[in-house]
XYZ file of C-alpha atoms in Angstrom:
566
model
C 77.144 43.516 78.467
C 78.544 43.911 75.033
C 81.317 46.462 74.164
C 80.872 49.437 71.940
C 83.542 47.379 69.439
C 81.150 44.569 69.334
C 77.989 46.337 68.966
C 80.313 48.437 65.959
C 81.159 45.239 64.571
C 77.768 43.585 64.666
C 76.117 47.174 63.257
C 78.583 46.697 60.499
C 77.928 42.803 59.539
C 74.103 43.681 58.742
C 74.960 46.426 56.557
C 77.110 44.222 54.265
C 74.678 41.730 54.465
C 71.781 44.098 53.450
C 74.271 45.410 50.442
C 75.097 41.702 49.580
C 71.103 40.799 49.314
C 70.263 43.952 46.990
C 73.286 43.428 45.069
C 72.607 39.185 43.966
C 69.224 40.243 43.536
C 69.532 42.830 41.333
C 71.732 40.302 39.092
C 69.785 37.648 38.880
C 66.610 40.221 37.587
C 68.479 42.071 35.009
C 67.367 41.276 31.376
C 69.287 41.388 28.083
C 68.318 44.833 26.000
C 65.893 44.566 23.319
C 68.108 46.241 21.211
C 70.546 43.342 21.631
C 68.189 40.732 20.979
C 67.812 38.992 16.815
C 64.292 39.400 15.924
C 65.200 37.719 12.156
C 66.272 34.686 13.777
C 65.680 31.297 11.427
C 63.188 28.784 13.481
C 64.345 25.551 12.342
C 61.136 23.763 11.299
C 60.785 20.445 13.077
C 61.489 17.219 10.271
C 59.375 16.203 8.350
C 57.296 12.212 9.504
C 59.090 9.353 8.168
C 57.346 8.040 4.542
C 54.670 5.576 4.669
C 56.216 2.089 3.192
C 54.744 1.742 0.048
C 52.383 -1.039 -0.623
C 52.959 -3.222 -3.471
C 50.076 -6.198 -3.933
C 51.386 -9.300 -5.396
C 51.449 -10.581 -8.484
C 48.397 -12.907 -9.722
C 48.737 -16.667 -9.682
C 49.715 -18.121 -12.689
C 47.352 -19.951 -14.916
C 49.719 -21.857 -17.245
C 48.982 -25.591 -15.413
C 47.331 -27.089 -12.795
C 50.810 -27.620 -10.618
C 51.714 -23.995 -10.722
C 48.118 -23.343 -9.290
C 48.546 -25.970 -6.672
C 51.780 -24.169 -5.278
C 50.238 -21.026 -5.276
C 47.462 -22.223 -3.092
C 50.027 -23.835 -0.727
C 51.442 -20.464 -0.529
C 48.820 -18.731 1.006
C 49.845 -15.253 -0.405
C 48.112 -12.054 0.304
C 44.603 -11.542 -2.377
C 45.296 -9.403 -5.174
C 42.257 -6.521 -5.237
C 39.186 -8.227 -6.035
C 37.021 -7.565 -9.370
C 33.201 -6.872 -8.620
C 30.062 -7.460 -10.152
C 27.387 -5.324 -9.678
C 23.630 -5.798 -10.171
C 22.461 -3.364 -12.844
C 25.659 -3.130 -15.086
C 27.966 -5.504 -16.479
C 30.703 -7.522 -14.842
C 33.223 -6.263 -16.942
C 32.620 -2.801 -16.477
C 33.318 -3.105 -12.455
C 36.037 -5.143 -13.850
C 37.584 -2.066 -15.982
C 37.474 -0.249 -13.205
C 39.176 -2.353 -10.406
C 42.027 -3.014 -12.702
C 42.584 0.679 -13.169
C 42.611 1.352 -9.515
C 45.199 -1.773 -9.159
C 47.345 -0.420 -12.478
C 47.815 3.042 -10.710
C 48.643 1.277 -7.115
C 52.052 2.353 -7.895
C 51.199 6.172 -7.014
C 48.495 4.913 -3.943
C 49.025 3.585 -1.177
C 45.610 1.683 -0.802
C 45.018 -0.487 2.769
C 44.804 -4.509 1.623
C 41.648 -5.755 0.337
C 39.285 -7.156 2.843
C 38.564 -11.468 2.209
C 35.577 -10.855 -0.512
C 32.248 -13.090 -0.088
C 31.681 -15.780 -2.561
C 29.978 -14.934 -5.983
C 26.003 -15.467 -6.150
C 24.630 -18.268 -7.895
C 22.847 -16.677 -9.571
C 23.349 -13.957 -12.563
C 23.548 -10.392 -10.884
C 26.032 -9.906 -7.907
C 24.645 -9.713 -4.375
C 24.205 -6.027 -3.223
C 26.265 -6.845 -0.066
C 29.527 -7.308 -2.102
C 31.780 -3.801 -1.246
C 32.263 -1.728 -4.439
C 35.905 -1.360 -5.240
C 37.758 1.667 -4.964
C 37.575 4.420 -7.435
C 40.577 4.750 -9.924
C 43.009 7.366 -9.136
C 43.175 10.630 -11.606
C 46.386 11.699 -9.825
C 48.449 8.696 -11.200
C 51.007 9.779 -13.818
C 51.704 5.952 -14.581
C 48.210 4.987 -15.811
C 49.015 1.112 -17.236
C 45.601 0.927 -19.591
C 43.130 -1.386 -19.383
C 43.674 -4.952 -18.039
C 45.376 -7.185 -20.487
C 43.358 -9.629 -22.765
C 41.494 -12.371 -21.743
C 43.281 -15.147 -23.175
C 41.625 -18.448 -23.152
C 43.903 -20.780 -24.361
C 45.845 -21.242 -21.145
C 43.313 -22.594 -19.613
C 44.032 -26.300 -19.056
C 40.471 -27.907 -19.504
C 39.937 -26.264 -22.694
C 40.380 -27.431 -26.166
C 43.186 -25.705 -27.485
C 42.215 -23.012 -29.871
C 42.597 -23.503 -33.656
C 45.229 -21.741 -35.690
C 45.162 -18.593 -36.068
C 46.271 -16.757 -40.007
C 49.612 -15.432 -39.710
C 49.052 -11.258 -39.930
C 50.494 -9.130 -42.255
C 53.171 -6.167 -41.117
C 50.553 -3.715 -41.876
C 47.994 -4.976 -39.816
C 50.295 -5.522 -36.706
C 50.170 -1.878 -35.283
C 46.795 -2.010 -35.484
C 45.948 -5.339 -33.679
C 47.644 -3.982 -30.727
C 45.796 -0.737 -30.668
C 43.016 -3.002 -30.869
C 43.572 -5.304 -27.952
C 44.479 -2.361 -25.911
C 41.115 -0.921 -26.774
C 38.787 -4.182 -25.476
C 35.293 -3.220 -25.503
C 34.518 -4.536 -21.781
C 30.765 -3.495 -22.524
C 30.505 -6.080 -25.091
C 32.087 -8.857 -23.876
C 30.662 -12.692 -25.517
C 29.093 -14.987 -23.614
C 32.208 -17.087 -24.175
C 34.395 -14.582 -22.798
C 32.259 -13.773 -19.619
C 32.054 -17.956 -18.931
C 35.884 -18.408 -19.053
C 36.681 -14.854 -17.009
C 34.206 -16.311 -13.938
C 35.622 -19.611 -14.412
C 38.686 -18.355 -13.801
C 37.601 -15.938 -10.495
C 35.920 -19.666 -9.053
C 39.130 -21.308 -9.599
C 40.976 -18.281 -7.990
C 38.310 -18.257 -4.904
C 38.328 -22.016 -4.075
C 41.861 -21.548 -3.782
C 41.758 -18.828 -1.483
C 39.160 -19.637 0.757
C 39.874 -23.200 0.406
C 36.382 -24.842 -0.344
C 34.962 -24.984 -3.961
C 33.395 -22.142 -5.061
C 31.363 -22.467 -8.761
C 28.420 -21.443 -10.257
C 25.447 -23.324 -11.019
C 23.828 -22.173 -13.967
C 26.349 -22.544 -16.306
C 26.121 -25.212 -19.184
C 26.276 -29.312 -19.374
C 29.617 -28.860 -21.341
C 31.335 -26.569 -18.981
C 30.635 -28.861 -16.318
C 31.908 -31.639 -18.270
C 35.048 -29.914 -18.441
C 34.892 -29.357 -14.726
C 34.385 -32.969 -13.990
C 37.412 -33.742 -16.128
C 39.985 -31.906 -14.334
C 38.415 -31.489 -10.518
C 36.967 -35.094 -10.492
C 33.595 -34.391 -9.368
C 30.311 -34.508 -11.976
C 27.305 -32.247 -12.570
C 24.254 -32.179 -9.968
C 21.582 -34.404 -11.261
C 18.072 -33.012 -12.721
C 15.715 -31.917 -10.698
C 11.995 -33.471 -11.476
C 9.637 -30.392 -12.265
C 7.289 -33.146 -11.245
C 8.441 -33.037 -7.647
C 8.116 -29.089 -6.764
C 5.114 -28.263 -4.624
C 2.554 -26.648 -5.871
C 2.519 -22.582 -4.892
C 0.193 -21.560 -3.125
C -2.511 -19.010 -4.837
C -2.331 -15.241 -3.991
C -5.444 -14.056 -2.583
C -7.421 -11.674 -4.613
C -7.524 -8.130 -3.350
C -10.227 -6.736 -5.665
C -13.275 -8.049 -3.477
C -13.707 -9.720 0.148
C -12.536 -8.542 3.115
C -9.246 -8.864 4.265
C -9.348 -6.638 7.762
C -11.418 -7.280 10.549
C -13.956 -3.625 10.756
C -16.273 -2.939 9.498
C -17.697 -6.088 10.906
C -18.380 -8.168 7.913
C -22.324 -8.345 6.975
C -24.095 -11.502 5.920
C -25.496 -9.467 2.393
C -23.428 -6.206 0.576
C -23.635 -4.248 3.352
C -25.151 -3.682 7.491
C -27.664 -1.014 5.751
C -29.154 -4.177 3.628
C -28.844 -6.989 6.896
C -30.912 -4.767 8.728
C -33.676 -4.058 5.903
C -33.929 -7.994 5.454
C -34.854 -8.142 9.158
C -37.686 -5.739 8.114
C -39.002 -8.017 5.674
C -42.990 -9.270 5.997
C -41.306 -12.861 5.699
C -38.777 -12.241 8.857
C -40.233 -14.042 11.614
C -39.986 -11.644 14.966
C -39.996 -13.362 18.088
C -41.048 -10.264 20.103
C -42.857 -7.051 19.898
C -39.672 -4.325 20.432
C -41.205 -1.621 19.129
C -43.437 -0.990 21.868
C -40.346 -0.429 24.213
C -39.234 2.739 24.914
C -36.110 1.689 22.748
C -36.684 2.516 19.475
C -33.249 0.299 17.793
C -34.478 -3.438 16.959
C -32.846 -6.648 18.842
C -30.249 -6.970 15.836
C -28.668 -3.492 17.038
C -28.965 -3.589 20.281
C -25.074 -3.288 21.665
C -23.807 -2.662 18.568
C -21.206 -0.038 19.193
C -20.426 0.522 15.205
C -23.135 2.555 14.056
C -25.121 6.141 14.932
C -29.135 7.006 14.598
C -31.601 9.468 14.879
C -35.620 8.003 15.360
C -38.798 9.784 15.911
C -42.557 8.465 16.488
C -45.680 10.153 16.086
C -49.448 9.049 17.043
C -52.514 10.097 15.656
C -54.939 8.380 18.350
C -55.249 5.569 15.955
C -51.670 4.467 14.828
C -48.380 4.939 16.530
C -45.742 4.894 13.877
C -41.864 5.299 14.512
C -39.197 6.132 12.181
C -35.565 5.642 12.922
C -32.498 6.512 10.133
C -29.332 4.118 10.926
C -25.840 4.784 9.804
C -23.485 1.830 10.174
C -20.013 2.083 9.916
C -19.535 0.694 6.307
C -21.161 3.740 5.654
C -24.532 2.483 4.528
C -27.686 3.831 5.231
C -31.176 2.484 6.377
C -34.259 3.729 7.613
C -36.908 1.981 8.722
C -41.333 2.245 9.880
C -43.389 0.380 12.054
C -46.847 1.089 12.701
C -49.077 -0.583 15.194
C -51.921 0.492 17.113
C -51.124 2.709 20.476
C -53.243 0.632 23.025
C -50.735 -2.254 22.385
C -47.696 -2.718 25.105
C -45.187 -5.149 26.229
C -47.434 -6.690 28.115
C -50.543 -6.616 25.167
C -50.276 -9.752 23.766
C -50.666 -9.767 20.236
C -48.801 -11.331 16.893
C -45.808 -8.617 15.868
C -45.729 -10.732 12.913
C -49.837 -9.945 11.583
C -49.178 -7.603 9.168
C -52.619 -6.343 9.749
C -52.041 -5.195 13.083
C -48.302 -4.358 12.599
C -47.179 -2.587 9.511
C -43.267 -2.470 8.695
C -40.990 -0.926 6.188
C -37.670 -0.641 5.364
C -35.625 1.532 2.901
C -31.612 1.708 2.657
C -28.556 2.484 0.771
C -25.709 0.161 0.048
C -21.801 1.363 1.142
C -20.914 4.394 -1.434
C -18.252 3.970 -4.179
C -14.529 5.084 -3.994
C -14.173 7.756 -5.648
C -12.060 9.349 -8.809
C -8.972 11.686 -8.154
C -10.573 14.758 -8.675
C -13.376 14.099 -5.877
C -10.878 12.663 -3.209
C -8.460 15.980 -4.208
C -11.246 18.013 -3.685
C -12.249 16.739 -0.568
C -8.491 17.042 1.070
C -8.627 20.852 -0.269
C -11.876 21.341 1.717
C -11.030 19.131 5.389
C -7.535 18.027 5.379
C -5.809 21.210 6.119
C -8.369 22.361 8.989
C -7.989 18.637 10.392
C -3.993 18.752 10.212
C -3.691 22.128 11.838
C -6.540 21.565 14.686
C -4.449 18.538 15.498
C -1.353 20.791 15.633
C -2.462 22.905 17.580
C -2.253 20.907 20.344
C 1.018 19.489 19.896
C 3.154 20.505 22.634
C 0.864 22.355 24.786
C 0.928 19.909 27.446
C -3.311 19.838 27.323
C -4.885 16.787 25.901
C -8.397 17.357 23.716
C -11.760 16.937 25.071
C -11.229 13.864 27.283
C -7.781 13.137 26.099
C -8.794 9.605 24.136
C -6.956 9.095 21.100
C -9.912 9.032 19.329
C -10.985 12.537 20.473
C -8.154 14.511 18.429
C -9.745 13.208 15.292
C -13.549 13.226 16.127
C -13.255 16.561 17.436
C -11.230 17.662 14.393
C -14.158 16.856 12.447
C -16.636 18.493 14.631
C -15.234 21.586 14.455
C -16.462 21.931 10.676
C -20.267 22.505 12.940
C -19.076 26.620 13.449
C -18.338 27.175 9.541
C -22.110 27.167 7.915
C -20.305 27.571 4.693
C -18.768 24.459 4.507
C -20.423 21.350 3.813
C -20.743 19.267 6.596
C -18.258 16.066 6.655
C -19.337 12.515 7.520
C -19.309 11.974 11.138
C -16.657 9.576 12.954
C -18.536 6.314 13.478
C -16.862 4.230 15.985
C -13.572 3.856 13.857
C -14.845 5.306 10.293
C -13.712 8.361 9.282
C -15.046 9.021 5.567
C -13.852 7.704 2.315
C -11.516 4.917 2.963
C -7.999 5.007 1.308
C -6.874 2.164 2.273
C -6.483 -1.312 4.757
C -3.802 -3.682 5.526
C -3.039 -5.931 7.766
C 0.838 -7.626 9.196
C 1.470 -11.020 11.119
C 4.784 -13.477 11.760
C 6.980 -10.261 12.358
C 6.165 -8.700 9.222
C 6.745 -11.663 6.850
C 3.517 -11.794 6.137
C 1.801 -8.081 5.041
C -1.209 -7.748 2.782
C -3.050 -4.144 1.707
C -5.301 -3.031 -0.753
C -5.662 0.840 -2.277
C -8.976 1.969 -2.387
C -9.727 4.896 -4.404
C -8.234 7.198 -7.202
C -5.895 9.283 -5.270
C -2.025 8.778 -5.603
C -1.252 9.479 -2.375
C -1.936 9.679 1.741
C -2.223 13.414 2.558
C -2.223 15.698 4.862
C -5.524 15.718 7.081
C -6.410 12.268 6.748
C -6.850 9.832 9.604
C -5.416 6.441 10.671
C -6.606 3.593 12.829
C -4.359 0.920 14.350
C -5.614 -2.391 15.784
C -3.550 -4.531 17.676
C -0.187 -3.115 15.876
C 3.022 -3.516 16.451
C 5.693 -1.207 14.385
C 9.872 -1.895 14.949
C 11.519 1.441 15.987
C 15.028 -0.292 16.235
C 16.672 -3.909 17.233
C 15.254 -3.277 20.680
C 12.426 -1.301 20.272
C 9.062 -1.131 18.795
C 5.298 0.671 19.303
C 2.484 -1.129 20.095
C -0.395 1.298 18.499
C -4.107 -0.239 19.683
C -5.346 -1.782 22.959
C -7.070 -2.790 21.173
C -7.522 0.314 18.733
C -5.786 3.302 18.279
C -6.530 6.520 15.957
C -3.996 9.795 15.067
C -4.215 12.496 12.577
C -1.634 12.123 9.848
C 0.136 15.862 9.296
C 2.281 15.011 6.303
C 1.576 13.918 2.773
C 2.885 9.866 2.017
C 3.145 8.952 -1.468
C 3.259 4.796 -1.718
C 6.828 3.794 -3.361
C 4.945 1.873 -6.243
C 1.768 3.736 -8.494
C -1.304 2.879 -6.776
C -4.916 2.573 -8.373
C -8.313 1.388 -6.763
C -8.521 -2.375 -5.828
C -5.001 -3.037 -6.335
C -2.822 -4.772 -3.714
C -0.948 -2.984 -1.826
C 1.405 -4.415 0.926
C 2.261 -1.667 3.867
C 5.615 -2.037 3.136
C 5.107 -0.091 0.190
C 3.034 3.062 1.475
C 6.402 4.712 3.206
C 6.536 6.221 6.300
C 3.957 7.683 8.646
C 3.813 11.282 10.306
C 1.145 11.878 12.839
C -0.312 13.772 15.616
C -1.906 11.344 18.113
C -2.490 11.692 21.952
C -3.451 9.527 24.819
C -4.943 9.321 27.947
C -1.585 9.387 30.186
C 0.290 11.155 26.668
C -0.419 14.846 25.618
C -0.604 15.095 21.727
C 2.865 15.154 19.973
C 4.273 13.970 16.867
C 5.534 10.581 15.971
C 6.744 8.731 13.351
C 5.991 5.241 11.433
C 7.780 3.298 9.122
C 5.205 0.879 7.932
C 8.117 -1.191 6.082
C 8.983 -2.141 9.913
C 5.099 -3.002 10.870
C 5.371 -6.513 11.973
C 1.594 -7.230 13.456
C -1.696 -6.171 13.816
C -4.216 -3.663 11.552
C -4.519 -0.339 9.586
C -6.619 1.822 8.264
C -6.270 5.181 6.502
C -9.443 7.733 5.663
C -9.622 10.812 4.372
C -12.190 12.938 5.656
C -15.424 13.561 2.920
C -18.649 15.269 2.147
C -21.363 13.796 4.159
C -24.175 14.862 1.018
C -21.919 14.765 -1.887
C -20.435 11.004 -0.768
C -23.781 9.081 0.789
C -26.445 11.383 -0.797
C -28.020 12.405 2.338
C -27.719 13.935 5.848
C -28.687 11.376 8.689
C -32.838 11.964 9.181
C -35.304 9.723 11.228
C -37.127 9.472 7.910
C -36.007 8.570 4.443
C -36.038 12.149 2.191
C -38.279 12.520 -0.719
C -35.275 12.926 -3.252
C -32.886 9.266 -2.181
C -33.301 6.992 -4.310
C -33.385 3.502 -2.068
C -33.809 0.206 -2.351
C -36.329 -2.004 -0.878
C -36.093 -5.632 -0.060
């Protein structure tokens, strides 16, 4: 058991180590005064980056002989910036302008210029060649124009003849002059010797000749004489194939639909079958199917028919609109006893009476008319088809065809408006215009039909079998084999337009339209018909059914139509 001196002791050891503890601690956590501390003290900034090296290009290869080119070839030294020509302006205007940039290099640090492509052949600069670099307006150095073109040192040229000796006075002002070149209005002289020069420079450098070949029998003497080698020889104008002719696009068809008639149109087929001289092989009309054996299965046409009997003659009348938009309506009469099992000849005209009446495929129209006709249908057409876009809900059975049939349809519930021409298998009123692509697009043909400028808003577009590019690795194939959208956005063709003229679809622009499919809820899409590579198109814009055929579909031909007869 410890003593009370011990337990003293021990009582007194904690206490100096409790003391100790508070006391280090309280050291290490006491602060300097704020008052004490500088608040004006100088932050040293940090140094500034090291300067960029300046670049300096070399100096141009001497022109002065043929050795001193040689050994600057060997050399292999870095390109001096490049002068460009430019398609649309003159060479030594892109000239004046590189040289600039390169005179004021000693206030630019500019990155080396990249290896430049060969010159065309031909007179205007390919569109590929980079445009140099704008001059500098910072420079205080600006070294002028580039120097003179001077001729004479070129070794395969004649030397030049003497030139007067100048007076003192005129001295002053021949150097203002040279410093003043008019690069704008350079000879033909001048221009020849400045790009013989850049082909001599550019054979060098890339180390394979590089020359021109339109340039005249002498210069290419002088060639010959120094570089060894002599002109190409003559071509025979004899020998060049004969070009093939460009189809005509003012008549003929040039698209697959409408299906292509034997006569002008299907309206005028089918009233030649109606003729007393057609022979019939059987008596149709006493089916219950009043459409003749021509149109039977013919998916690319509506009708309306009728028949009446008054005990002694049964007579029915059936109106036919085909898809070309011509009309025909046709009679037979024959007495009512008679069946398909009555034998008789459907080919006595005293026993069988027939008639036939029809109108050939309408006109294009004039601007005003096709103007018109967008003011009255495109806008309701373009909106109906909006209306769907992004609901999620396809319309009526969700074909593509639907969207624009029932867009048209919908004109039935204003009385006010003049009823349009129905959509007849892929017709959709006045055409505007057909084309047609093959061998990836190589290959595109068109024609405008029509007075209008323009594609607008409303109208309606058919693909068959297309196929449009959307990238390297991607494309649309529109049509299986057809395929029909609602355009919602104006297109104006990148060339004027007028009716009959050819039109490739490279030229119309680009495509905005509302379409829809079966397993695809309407949305919006986009096609560039410079990128259409196969298949067919068609563009309508929606019409007047009276005001563009002259009539409303009837069994019967009316009173006031003025038809032909065969």
């Amino acid at each position: 058991m410890p003593t009370l001196a011990e337990l003293r002791s021990k009582a007194s050891k904690v206490k100096d180590a409790g003391v100790t503890r508070i006391v280090n601690t309280k050291d290490k956590m006491t602060s300097q005064p704020s008052k004490n501390i500088n608040w004006h003290a100088e932050i040293k900034p940090k140094p500034p980056p090291p300067a960029k090296p300046e670049y300096r290009p070399p100096p141009p290869p001497s022109r002065t002989s043929s050795s001193t080119s040689s050994a600057s070839a060997q050399s292999k030294a870095p390109a001096p910036p490049v002068p460009v020509r430019r398609a649309g302006s003159s060479a030594s205007s892109s000239l004046a302008r590189s040289a600039s940039a390169t005179s004021q290099a000693s206030n630019v640090s500019p990155s080396p210029p990249p290896r430049p492509p060969p010159r065309s052949i031909h007179s205007a600069a390919s569109h590929s060649v980079s445009p140099s670099p704008p001059p500098s307006t910072a420079s205080s150095n600006h070294a002028g124009p580039p120097p003179p073109i001077r001729r004479e040192t070129r070794p395969d040229l004649a030397p030049p003849a003497p030139r007067p000796a100048l007076s003192a006075a005129k001295v002053h002002d021949t150097a203002a002059d040279i410093d003043r070149i008019d690069w704008t209005n350079l000879s033909p002289e001048d221009k020849q010797a400045f790009f013989t020069w850049l082909d001599e420079f550019f054979s060098r450098y890339l180390g394979r000749p590089v020359g021109s070949q339109d340039t005249t029998s002498s210069t290419y003497g002088a060639k010959a004489a120094v570089s060894g080698y002599a002109p190409p020889p003559k071509i025979s104008v004899a020998s060049r194939p004969a070009m093939p002719s460009r189809p005509s696009m003012t008549e003929g068809p040039i698209t697959s639909y409408p299906p292509h008639p034997e006569r002008g149109s299907s309206a005028e087929d089918l009233a030649h079958y109606f003729s007393p001289t057609t022979h019939w092989p059987s008596a149709w009309y006493t089916e219950e199917n009043l459409v003749p054996p021509p149109l039977r299965g013919n998916q690319h046409l509506t009708w309306t028919g009728s028949w009446w009997s008054d005990g002694r003659t049964k007579t029915l009348a059936v109106g036919v609109l085909f898809a070309d938009l011509s009309m025909c309506w046709y009679t037979v009469a024959f007495p009512p006893h008679l069946t398909p099992n009555t034998p008789h000849d459907p080919n006595d005209a005293r026993t069988v009476q027939r008639h036939a009446a029809y109108l050939p495929r309408p006109a294009p129209w004039d601007p005003e008319r096709l103007v018109a006709a967008h003011e009255t249908y495109g806008e309701t057409i373009a909106s109906f088809a909006e209306s769907f876009e992004g609901t999620g809900r396809h319309c009526a059975r969700g074909e593509c065809w639907d969207l624009a049939n029932e867009a048209i349809k919908s004109f039935e519930q204003y009385d006010w408006v003049p009823k349009p021409v129905p959509s007849i298998s892929r017709t959709h009123g006045h055409l505007i215009y057909e084309g047609r692509a093959a061998d990836k697009g190589r290959t595109q043909v068109g024609r405008w039909r029509g007075g209008d400028d323009r594609v607008r808003r409303g109208d309606i577009v058919e693909w068959r079998k297309a196929r449009v590019s959307r990238g390297p690795y991607a494309w649309s194939t529109l049509g299986d084999p057809d395929h029909t959208a609602v355009i919602v956005r104006d297109m104006v063709p990148r060339t004027a337009v007028k009716d009959g003229m050819a039109v490739p679809p490279r030229e119309l622009g680009t495509l905005e339209v509302v379409e829809q499919g079966v397993t695809s809820p309407p949305k919006r899409e986009r096609y560039d018909l410079s990128q259409f590579e196969e298949g067919e198109v068609w563009i309508y814009r929606p019409v007047g059914m009276v005001e563009y055929l002259g009539t409303l579909l009837t069994a019967k031909c009316p009173e006031d139509v003025d038809a032909l007869t065969v």
